[in-house]
Coordinates of N, CA and C in Angstrom, one line a residue:
M27 N -4.4 -11.5 -19.6 CA -4.0 -11.1 -18.3 C -5.2 -10.5 -17.5
T28 N -6.1 -9.9 -18.2 CA -7.3 -9.4 -17.5 C -8.1 -10.5 -16.8
A29 N -8.2 -11.6 -17.4 CA -8.9 -12.7 -16.8 C -8.2 -13.2 -15.6
L30 N -6.8 -13.2 -15.6 CA -6.0 -13.6 -14.5 C -6.2 -12.7 -13.3
V31 N -6.3 -11.4 -13.6 CA -6.5 -10.4 -12.6 C -7.8 -10.6 -11.9
R32 N -8.9 -10.8 -12.7 CA -10.2 -11.1 -12.2 C -10.2 -12.4 -11.3
L33 N -9.5 -13.4 -11.8 CA -9.5 -14.6 -11.1 C -8.8 -14.4 -9.7
R34 N -7.8 -13.7 -9.6 CA -7.1 -13.5 -8.3 C -7.9 -12.6 -7.4
L35 N -8.6 -11.6 -7.9 CA -9.5 -10.8 -7.1 C -10.7 -11.6 -6.6
A36 N -11.2 -12.5 -7.5 CA -12.3 -13.3 -7.1 C -11.9 -14.3 -6.0
G37 N -10.7 -14.9 -6.1 CA -10.3 -15.8 -5.1 C -10.0 -15.1 -3.8
F38 N -9.5 -13.8 -3.8 CA -9.3 -13.0 -2.6 C -10.6 -12.7 -1.9
L39 N -11.6 -12.4 -2.7 CA -12.9 -12.0 -2.1 C -13.7 -13.3 -1.7
R40 N -13.7 -14.3 -2.5 CA -14.5 -15.4 -2.3 C -14.1 -16.2 -1.0
T41 N -12.8 -16.2 -0.8 CA -12.4 -17.0 0.4 C -12.6 -16.2 1.7
G42 N -13.0 -14.9 1.6 CA -13.2 -14.1 2.8 C -12.0 -13.5 3.4
R43 N -10.8 -13.7 2.8 CA -9.6 -13.2 3.3 C -9.5 -11.7 3.1
A44 N -10.3 -11.1 2.3 CA -10.3 -9.7 2.2 C -10.8 -9.0 3.4
L45 N -11.6 -9.7 4.3 CA -12.2 -9.0 5.4 C -11.1 -8.6 6.5
A46 N -10.1 -9.4 6.7 CA -9.2 -9.2 7.7 C -8.5 -7.8 7.6
P47 N -7.8 -7.5 6.4 CA -7.2 -6.2 6.3 C -8.1 -5.0 6.3
V48 N -9.3 -5.2 5.8 CA -10.3 -4.1 5.8 C -10.7 -3.8 7.2
L49 N -11.1 -4.9 8.0 CA -11.5 -4.6 9.4 C -10.3 -4.1 10.2
A50 N -9.1 -4.5 9.9 CA -8.0 -4.0 10.7 C -7.8 -2.5 10.3
G51 N -7.9 -2.2 9.0 CA -7.8 -0.8 8.6 C -8.9 0.1 9.3
L52 N -10.1 -0.4 9.3 CA -11.2 0.4 9.9 C -11.0 0.6 11.4
L53 N -10.5 -0.5 12.1 CA -10.2 -0.4 13.5 C -9.1 0.7 13.7
A54 N -8.0 0.7 12.9 CA -7.0 1.6 13.1 C -7.5 3.0 12.8
L55 N -8.3 3.2 11.8 CA -8.8 4.5 11.4 C -9.8 5.0 12.5
G56 N -10.5 4.1 13.1 CA -11.4 4.4 14.2 C -10.7 5.0 15.4
V57 N -9.6 4.4 15.7 CA -8.7 4.9 16.8 C -8.1 6.3 16.4
L58 N -7.7 6.4 15.1 CA -7.1 7.6 14.7 C -8.1 8.8 14.8
Y59 N -9.3 8.6 14.2 CA -10.2 9.7 14.2 C -11.0 9.9 15.5
G60 N -10.8 8.9 16.4 CA -11.5 9.1 17.7 C -10.8 10.2 18.5
G61 N -9.7 10.7 18.1 CA -9.0 11.7 18.9 C -9.5 13.1 18.7
G62 N -10.4 13.3 17.7 CA -10.9 14.6 17.5 C -10.9 14.9 16.0
Q63 N -11.4 16.1 15.6 CA -11.5 16.5 14.2 C -10.2 17.1 13.8
A64 N -10.0 17.0 12.5 CA -8.8 17.7 11.8 C -9.2 18.1 10.4
Q65 N -8.4 18.9 9.8 CA -8.6 19.3 8.5 C -8.4 18.1 7.5
P66 N -9.1 18.0 6.4 CA -9.0 16.8 5.6 C -7.5 16.5 5.2
A67 N -6.8 17.4 4.7 CA -5.4 17.1 4.2 C -4.5 16.5 5.3
E68 N -4.6 17.2 6.5 CA -3.8 16.7 7.6 C -4.2 15.3 8.1
A69 N -5.6 15.1 8.2 CA -6.1 13.9 8.6 C -5.8 12.8 7.7
Y70 N -5.9 13.0 6.4 CA -5.7 12.0 5.4 C -4.2 11.7 5.3
G71 N -3.3 12.7 5.5 CA -1.9 12.4 5.5 C -1.5 11.3 6.6
V72 N -2.1 11.5 7.8 CA -1.8 10.5 8.8 C -2.5 9.2 8.5
S73 N -3.7 9.3 7.9 CA -4.4 8.1 7.5 C -3.6 7.2 6.5
A74 N -2.9 7.9 5.6 CA -2.1 7.1 4.7 C -1.0 6.4 5.4
V75 N -0.4 7.0 6.4 CA 0.6 6.3 7.2 C 0.1 5.1 7.9
V76 N -1.1 5.2 8.5 CA -1.8 4.1 9.2 C -2.1 3.0 8.2
L77 N -2.5 3.3 7.0 CA -3.0 2.3 6.1 C -1.8 1.7 5.3
F78 N -0.6 2.2 5.4 CA 0.5 1.7 4.6 C 0.7 0.2 5.0
P79 N 0.9 -0.2 6.3 CA 1.1 -1.6 6.6 C -0.1 -2.4 6.3
V80 N -1.3 -1.9 6.4 CA -2.6 -2.6 6.1 C -2.6 -2.9 4.6
L81 N -2.3 -2.0 3.7 CA -2.2 -2.2 2.3 C -1.2 -3.3 1.9
A82 N 0.0 -3.2 2.6 CA 1.0 -4.2 2.3 C 0.6 -5.6 2.7
W83 N -0.1 -5.7 3.9 CA -0.6 -6.9 4.4 C -1.6 -7.5 3.4
Q84 N -2.5 -6.6 3.0 CA -3.6 -7.0 2.0 C -3.0 -7.6 0.8
T85 N -1.9 -6.9 0.3 CA -1.2 -7.4 -0.9 C -0.6 -8.8 -0.7
K86 N 0.0 -9.0 0.4 CA 0.6 -10.3 0.8 C -0.5 -11.4 0.8
I87 N -1.6 -11.1 1.4 CA -2.7 -12.1 1.5 C -3.3 -12.4 0.1
L88 N -3.5 -11.4 -0.7 CA -4.0 -11.6 -2.0 C -3.1 -12.5 -2.8
L89 N -1.8 -12.2 -2.8 CA -0.8 -13.0 -3.6 C -0.6 -14.4 -3.0
D90 N -0.9 -14.6 -1.7 CA -0.7 -15.9 -1.1 C -1.9 -16.8 -1.2
V91 N -3.1 -16.2 -1.6 CA -4.3 -17.0 -1.7 C -4.2 -18.0 -2.8
E92 N -3.5 -17.7 -3.9 CA -3.4 -18.6 -5.1 C -2.5 -19.7 -4.7
P93 N -2.9 -21.0 -5.0 CA -2.0 -22.1 -4.7 C -0.8 -22.1 -5.6
D94 N 0.3 -22.6 -5.1 CA 1.6 -22.6 -5.9 C 1.5 -23.2 -7.2
V95 N 0.8 -24.4 -7.3 CA 0.6 -25.1 -8.6 C -0.2 -24.2 -9.6
Q96 N -1.2 -23.5 -9.1 CA -2.0 -22.7 -10.0 C -1.1 -21.5 -10.5
R97 N -0.3 -21.0 -9.6 CA 0.6 -19.9 -10.0 C 1.6 -20.3 -11.1
R98 N 2.1 -21.5 -10.9 CA 3.1 -22.0 -11.9 C 2.4 -22.3 -13.3
L99 N 1.1 -22.8 -13.2 CA 0.4 -23.0 -14.5 C 0.1 -21.6 -15.2
A100 N -0.2 -20.6 -14.4 CA -0.4 -19.3 -15.0 C 0.9 -18.7 -15.6
R101 N 2.0 -19.0 -15.0 CA 3.3 -18.6 -15.6 C 3.5 -19.3 -17.0
V102 N 3.1 -20.5 -17.1 CA 3.3 -21.2 -18.4 C 2.3 -20.7 -19.4
V103 N 1.0 -20.4 -19.0 CA 0.0 -20.0 -19.9 C 0.2 -18.5 -20.5
V104 N 0.5 -17.6 -19.5 CA 0.6 -16.2 -19.9 C 2.0 -15.7 -19.9
G105 N 2.9 -16.4 -19.4 CA 4.3 -15.9 -19.3 C 4.6 -15.4 -18.0
P106 N 5.9 -15.4 -17.6 CA 6.3 -15.0 -16.2 C 6.0 -13.5 -16.0
A107 N 6.3 -12.6 -16.9 CA 6.1 -11.2 -16.7 C 4.6 -10.9 -16.6
R108 N 3.8 -11.4 -17.4 CA 2.3 -11.2 -17.3 C 1.8 -11.8 -16.0
E109 N 2.2 -12.9 -15.6 CA 1.7 -13.5 -14.4 C 2.1 -12.6 -13.2
R110 N 3.3 -12.1 -13.1 CA 3.7 -11.2 -12.0 C 2.9 -9.9 -12.1
A111 N 2.7 -9.4 -13.3 CA 2.0 -8.1 -13.4 C 0.5 -8.3 -13.0
A112 N -0.1 -9.4 -13.3 CA -1.5 -9.7 -13.0 C -1.7 -9.7 -11.5
G113 N -0.7 -10.3 -10.8 CA -0.8 -10.3 -9.3 C -0.7 -8.9 -8.7
L114 N 0.3 -8.1 -9.2 CA 0.5 -6.8 -8.7 C -0.7 -5.9 -9.1
L115 N -1.2 -6.0 -10.3 CA -2.4 -5.2 -10.7 C -3.6 -5.6 -9.8
A116 N -3.8 -6.8 -9.6 CA -5.0 -7.2 -8.7 C -4.8 -6.6 -7.3
A117 N -3.6 -6.6 -6.8 CA -3.3 -6.0 -5.5 C -3.5 -4.5 -5.5
A118 N -3.2 -3.9 -6.6 CA -3.4 -2.4 -6.7 C -4.9 -2.1 -6.7
V119 N -5.7 -2.9 -7.4 CA -7.1 -2.7 -7.5 C -7.8 -2.9 -6.1
A120 N -7.3 -4.0 -5.4 CA -7.9 -4.2 -4.1 C -7.5 -3.0 -3.2
G121 N -6.2 -2.5 -3.3 CA -5.8 -1.4 -2.5 C -6.6 -0.1 -2.8
L122 N -7.0 0.1 -4.0 CA -7.8 1.2 -4.4 C -9.2 1.2 -3.7
G123 N -9.7 -0.1 -3.6 CA -11.0 -0.2 -2.8 C -10.8 0.1 -1.4
T124 N -9.7 -0.3 -0.8 CA -9.5 0.0 0.6 C -9.3 1.5 0.8
I125 N -8.6 2.1 -0.1 CA -8.4 3.6 0.0 C -9.7 4.3 -0.1
A126 N -10.6 3.9 -1.0 CA -11.9 4.5 -1.1 C -12.7 4.5 0.2
V127 N -12.6 3.3 0.9 CA -13.2 3.2 2.2 C -12.6 4.2 3.2
A128 N -11.3 4.3 3.1 CA -10.6 5.1 4.1 C -10.9 6.6 3.8
L129 N -11.1 7.0 2.6 CA -11.5 8.4 2.3 C -12.9 8.8 2.8
V130 N -13.8 7.8 2.7 CA -15.2 8.1 3.1 C -15.3 8.0 4.6
F131 N -14.6 7.0 5.3 CA -14.8 6.7 6.7 C -14.8 7.9 7.6
P132 N -13.8 8.8 7.5 CA -13.8 9.9 8.5 C -15.0 10.8 8.5
W133 N -15.7 10.9 7.3 CA -16.9 11.7 7.2 C -18.0 11.1 7.9
L134 N -18.0 9.8 8.0 CA -19.1 9.0 8.6 C -19.0 9.1 10.1
V135 N -17.8 9.3 10.7 CA -17.6 9.3 12.1 C -17.3 10.7 12.6
G136 N -17.4 11.7 11.8 CA -17.1 13.0 12.2 C -15.6 13.3 12.6
G137 N -14.7 12.6 11.9 CA -13.3 12.8 12.1 C -12.6 13.9 11.4
V138 N -13.3 14.5 10.5 CA -12.8 15.7 9.8 C -13.8 16.8 9.9
T139 N -13.2 18.0 9.7 CA -14.1 19.2 9.8 C -13.8 20.1 8.5
G140 N -14.8 20.9 8.2 CA -14.7 21.8 7.1 C -13.7 22.9 7.3
P141 N -13.3 23.5 6.3 CA -12.2 24.6 6.4 C -12.8 25.8 7.1
G142 N -11.9 26.4 7.9 CA -12.2 27.7 8.6 C -11.4 28.8 7.9
P143 N -11.4 30.0 8.5 CA -10.6 31.1 8.0 C -9.1 30.7 7.9
G144 N -8.5 30.9 6.7 CA -7.1 30.6 6.6 C -6.7 29.2 6.3
D145 N -7.7 28.3 6.3 CA -7.5 26.9 6.0 C -7.5 26.6 4.5
R146 N -7.1 25.5 4.1 CA -7.1 25.1 2.7 C -8.6 24.9 2.3
P147 N -8.9 25.2 1.0 CA -10.3 24.9 0.5 C -10.6 23.4 0.7
L148 N -11.8 23.0 0.8 CA -12.2 21.6 1.0 C -11.7 20.8 -0.2
A149 N -11.9 21.2 -1.4 CA -11.5 20.5 -2.6 C -10.0 20.2 -2.6
E150 N -9.3 21.2 -2.2 CA -7.8 21.1 -2.2 C -7.4 20.0 -1.2
G151 N -8.0 20.1 0.0 CA -7.7 19.2 1.1 C -8.0 17.7 0.7
L152 N -9.2 17.5 0.0 CA -9.5 16.2 -0.5 C -8.6 15.7 -1.5
A153 N -8.2 16.6 -2.4 CA -7.3 16.2 -3.5 C -5.9 15.8 -2.9
L154 N -5.4 16.6 -1.9 CA -4.1 16.2 -1.3 C -4.2 14.9 -0.5
G155 N -5.4 14.7 0.1 CA -5.6 13.5 0.8 C -5.6 12.3 -0.1
L156 N -6.2 12.4 -1.2 CA -6.2 11.3 -2.2 C -4.8 11.1 -2.7
W157 N -4.1 12.2 -3.0 CA -2.7 12.1 -3.4 C -1.8 11.3 -2.4
A158 N -2.0 11.6 -1.1 CA -1.2 11.0 -0.1 C -1.4 9.5 -0.1
H159 N -2.7 9.1 -0.2 CA -3.0 7.6 -0.2 C -2.5 6.9 -1.5
L160 N -2.6 7.6 -2.6 CA -2.1 7.0 -3.9 C -0.6 6.9 -3.9
L161 N 0.0 7.8 -3.2 CA 1.5 7.8 -3.1 C 2.0 6.6 -2.2
A162 N 1.2 6.2 -1.2 CA 1.5 5.1 -0.4 C 1.2 3.8 -1.0
L163 N 0.3 3.7 -2.0 CA -0.2 2.5 -2.5 C 0.9 1.7 -3.3
P164 N 1.7 2.3 -4.2 CA 2.7 1.5 -4.9 C 3.7 0.9 -4.0
A165 N 4.2 1.7 -3.0 CA 5.2 1.1 -2.1 C 4.6 0.0 -1.2
A166 N 3.3 0.2 -0.8 CA 2.7 -0.9 0.0 C 2.6 -2.2 -0.8
V167 N 2.2 -2.0 -2.1 CA 2.0 -3.2 -2.9 C 3.4 -3.9 -3.1
A168 N 4.4 -3.1 -3.3 CA 5.8 -3.6 -3.5 C 6.2 -4.3 -2.2
L169 N 6.0 -3.7 -1.0 CA 6.4 -4.4 0.2 C 5.6 -5.7 0.4
G170 N 4.3 -5.7 0.2 CA 3.5 -6.9 0.3 C 4.0 -8.0 -0.6
A171 N 4.4 -7.6 -1.9 CA 4.9 -8.6 -2.8 C 6.2 -9.2 -2.3
L172 N 7.1 -8.4 -1.8 CA 8.3 -8.9 -1.3 C 8.1 -9.8 -0.1
A173 N 7.0 -9.7 0.6 CA 6.7 -10.5 1.8 C 5.9 -11.7 1.4
S174 N 5.5 -11.9 0.1 CA 4.6 -12.9 -0.3 C 5.3 -14.3 -0.3
R175 N 4.5 -15.3 -0.3 CA 5.1 -16.7 -0.2 C 6.0 -17.1 -1.4
A176 N 5.7 -16.5 -2.5 CA 6.5 -16.8 -3.7 C 7.9 -16.3 -3.6
I177 N 8.2 -15.3 -2.7 CA 9.5 -14.8 -2.5 C 10.1 -15.4 -1.2
T178 N 9.4 -15.4 -0.1 CA 10.0 -15.8 1.2 C 9.9 -17.3 1.4
R179 N 9.0 -18.0 0.8 CA 8.8 -19.5 0.9 C 8.4 -19.9 2.3
S180 N 8.1 -19.0 3.2 CA 7.8 -19.3 4.6 C 6.9 -18.2 5.1
A181 N 5.9 -18.7 5.9 CA 5.0 -17.7 6.5 C 5.7 -16.8 7.5
G182 N 6.6 -17.5 8.3 CA 7.4 -16.7 9.3 C 8.3 -15.6 8.6
Y183 N 9.0 -16.0 7.6 CA 9.8 -15.0 6.9 C 9.0 -13.9 6.3
G184 N 7.8 -14.3 5.8 CA 6.9 -13.3 5.2 C 6.5 -12.3 6.2
V185 N 6.1 -12.7 7.3 CA 5.6 -11.8 8.4 C 6.8 -10.9 8.8
A186 N 8.0 -11.5 8.9 CA 9.2 -10.7 9.3 C 9.5 -9.6 8.3
V187 N 9.4 -9.9 7.0 CA 9.6 -8.9 6.0 C 8.6 -7.8 6.1
L188 N 7.3 -8.2 6.3 CA 6.3 -7.2 6.4 C 6.4 -6.4 7.6
T189 N 6.8 -6.9 8.7 CA 6.9 -6.2 10.0 C 8.1 -5.2 9.9
V190 N 9.2 -5.8 9.4 CA 10.4 -4.9 9.3 C 10.2 -3.7 8.4
G191 N 9.6 -4.0 7.3 CA 9.3 -2.9 6.3 C 8.3 -1.9 6.9
A192 N 7.3 -2.3 7.6 CA 6.3 -1.3 8.1 C 7.0 -0.5 9.3
V193 N 7.7 -1.2 10.1 CA 8.4 -0.5 11.2 C 9.5 0.5 10.7
A194 N 10.2 0.0 9.7 CA 11.3 0.9 9.1 C 10.7 2.1 8.5
A195 N 9.5 2.0 7.9 CA 8.9 3.1 7.2 C 8.6 4.2 8.2
V196 N 8.3 3.8 9.5 CA 8.0 4.8 10.5 C 9.3 5.3 11.1
V197 N 10.2 4.4 11.5 CA 11.5 4.8 12.2 C 12.4 5.6 11.3
L198 N 12.6 5.2 10.1 CA 13.5 5.9 9.2 C 12.8 7.1 8.5
G199 N 11.5 7.2 8.7 CA 10.7 8.3 8.1 C 10.6 9.5 9.1
L200 N 11.2 9.4 10.3 CA 11.2 10.5 11.2 C 12.0 11.6 10.7
S201 N 11.7 12.8 11.2 CA 12.3 14.0 10.6 C 13.8 14.1 10.7
R202 N 14.4 13.4 11.7 CA 15.9 13.4 11.9 C 16.5 12.1 11.5
S203 N 15.9 11.4 10.7 CA 16.4 10.1 10.2 C 17.7 10.3 9.4
A204 N 18.6 9.4 9.6 CA 19.9 9.5 8.9 C 19.8 9.0 7.5
A205 N 18.8 8.1 7.2 CA 18.7 7.5 5.9 C 17.2 7.4 5.5
P206 N 16.5 8.5 5.4 CA 15.1 8.4 5.1 C 14.8 7.8 3.7
W207 N 15.8 7.9 2.8 CA 15.5 7.4 1.4 C 15.4 5.9 1.4
L208 N 15.8 5.2 2.4 CA 15.7 3.7 2.5 C 14.2 3.3 2.5
V209 N 13.3 4.1 2.9 CA 11.9 3.8 3.0 C 11.1 4.7 2.2
P210 N 9.8 4.3 1.9 CA 8.9 5.2 1.1 C 8.5 6.4 2.0
P211 N 8.2 7.5 1.3 CA 8.0 8.8 2.1 C 6.6 8.9 2.7
V212 N 6.1 7.9 3.4 CA 4.8 8.0 4.0 C 4.7 9.1 5.1
L213 N 5.7 9.0 6.0 CA 5.8 10.0 7.1 C 6.1 11.4 6.6
P214 N 7.1 11.6 5.7 CA 7.4 12.9 5.2 C 6.2 13.5 4.5
T215 N 5.4 12.7 3.8 CA 4.1 13.2 3.2 C 3.1 13.7 4.2
A216 N 3.0 12.9 5.3 CA 2.1 13.4 6.3 C 2.5 14.7 7.0
R217 N 3.8 14.8 7.2 CA 4.4 16.1 7.7 C 4.1 17.2 6.8
A218 N 4.3 17.0 5.5 CA 4.1 18.0 4.5 C 2.7 18.5 4.4
L219 N 1.8 17.6 4.6 CA 0.3 18.0 4.6 C -0.1 18.7 5.8
A220 N 0.7 18.7 6.9 CA 0.3 19.4 8.1 C 0.4 20.9 7.9
G221 N 1.1 21.4 6.9 CA 1.3 22.8 6.7 C 1.2 23.1 5.2
P222 N 1.6 24.3 4.8 CA 1.5 24.7 3.3 C 2.4 23.7 2.5
L223 N 2.0 23.3 1.4 CA 2.7 22.3 0.6 C 3.2 23.0 -0.7
A224 N 4.5 23.1 -0.8 CA 5.1 23.7 -2.0 C 5.0 22.7 -3.2
A225 N 4.9 23.2 -4.4 CA 4.8 22.4 -5.5 C 6.1 21.5 -5.7
S226 N 7.2 22.1 -5.4 CA 8.5 21.4 -5.5 C 8.5 20.2 -4.5
T227 N 8.0 20.4 -3.3 CA 8.0 19.4 -2.3 C 7.1 18.2 -2.8
G228 N 5.9 18.6 -3.4 CA 5.0 17.6 -3.9 C 5.7 16.7 -5.0
V229 N 6.4 17.4 -5.9 CA 7.0 16.7 -7.0 C 8.1 15.8 -6.4
L230 N 8.9 16.3 -5.4 CA 10.0 15.5 -4.9 C 9.4 14.2 -4.2
L231 N 8.3 14.4 -3.4 CA 7.8 13.3 -2.7 C 7.2 12.2 -3.7
T232 N 6.6 12.7 -4.7 CA 6.0 11.8 -5.7 C 7.1 11.0 -6.4
A233 N 8.2 11.7 -6.8 CA 9.3 11.0 -7.4 C 10.0 10.0 -6.5
W234 N 10.1 10.4 -5.2 CA 10.7 9.5 -4.2 C 9.9 8.3 -4.1
A235 N 8.6 8.4 -3.9 CA 7.7 7.2 -3.8 C 7.7 6.3 -5.0
L236 N 7.7 6.9 -6.2 CA 7.7 6.1 -7.4 C 9.0 5.4 -7.6
V237 N 10.1 6.0 -7.3 CA 11.5 5.4 -7.5 C 11.6 4.3 -6.5
W238 N 11.2 4.5 -5.2 CA 11.3 3.5 -4.2 C 10.5 2.3 -4.6
A239 N 9.3 2.5 -5.0 CA 8.4 1.4 -5.4 C 9.0 0.6 -6.6
A240 N 9.6 1.4 -7.6 CA 10.2 0.8 -8.8 C 11.3 -0.1 -8.4
V241 N 12.2 0.3 -7.5 CA 13.3 -0.5 -7.0 C 12.8 -1.7 -6.3
A242 N 11.8 -1.6 -5.4 CA 11.3 -2.7 -4.7 C 10.7 -3.7 -5.6
L243 N 9.9 -3.2 -6.6 CA 9.3 -4.1 -7.5 C 10.3 -4.8 -8.4
A244 N 11.4 -4.1 -8.7 CA 12.5 -4.8 -9.5 C 13.1 -5.9 -8.6
G245 N 13.2 -5.7 -7.3 CA 13.7 -6.8 -6.4 C 12.7 -7.9 -6.4
Y246 N 11.4 -7.6 -6.4 CA 10.4 -8.7 -6.5 C 10.5 -9.5 -7.7
A247 N 10.7 -8.8 -8.9 CA 10.8 -9.5 -10.2 C 12.0 -10.4 -10.2
W248 N 13.1 -9.9 -9.7 CA 14.4 -10.7 -9.6 C 14.2 -11.9 -8.7
G249 N 13.5 -11.7 -7.6 CA 13.3 -12.8 -6.6 C 12.4 -13.9 -7.2
R250 N 11.4 -13.4 -8.0 CA 10.5 -14.4 -8.6 C 11.3 -15.2 -9.7
R251 N 12.1 -14.5 -10.5 CA 12.9 -15.2 -11.5 C 13.9 -16.2 -10.9
S252 N 14.5 -15.8 -9.8 CA 15.5 -16.7 -9.2 C 14.9 -17.9 -8.5
R253 N 13.6 -17.8 -8.1 CA 13.0 -18.9 -7.4 C 12.0 -19.7 -8.3
A254 N 12.0 -19.4 -9.6 CA 11.1 -20.1 -10.6 C 11.5 -21.5 -10.7

């Protein structure tokens, strides 16, 4: 399975399709941090919201790079479960690379500032920022997988799934949403990082994100099996 992960990452990078989501992410982050400086935790919380659709799009691109025939051959060689897992793992690795760029970028453009009196320590702010991005990654990978060609069978349907998922994450994530649990907690996490974060809130948000991603990935696995 490791070889299959490397193969998919190599195809994603070699074709140059990795550039589009990275450039889109940098453009979005440039606009975000162009508004002035903020504390790391607060800035990174919003950055995770901005990157969520980019990471989902990146996942869809990575999964769609592989030809359908090659994907079917991989299913035969390593088995359906390992083939699916290899694609998701490759998308997660690519997402970690994008997150690393997003964590470094604001320091290069002066988008964050060091702590002042009464602010969080710098190390704590950085740790919370990393947590916010890692919380968004599994859900973004799941959304991108649900929008992939192997599930939707159509570029148009794939874009529709991706768009609806990204917009819903914002609309249903608003503070007065009637059904916030229908989407991953990217906006609630950003709101939580704007002020003091209780340990219980952090645990709740982590559990929420992991359960949502698990349900979405179960839907992806079911969709792959039904379309095999």
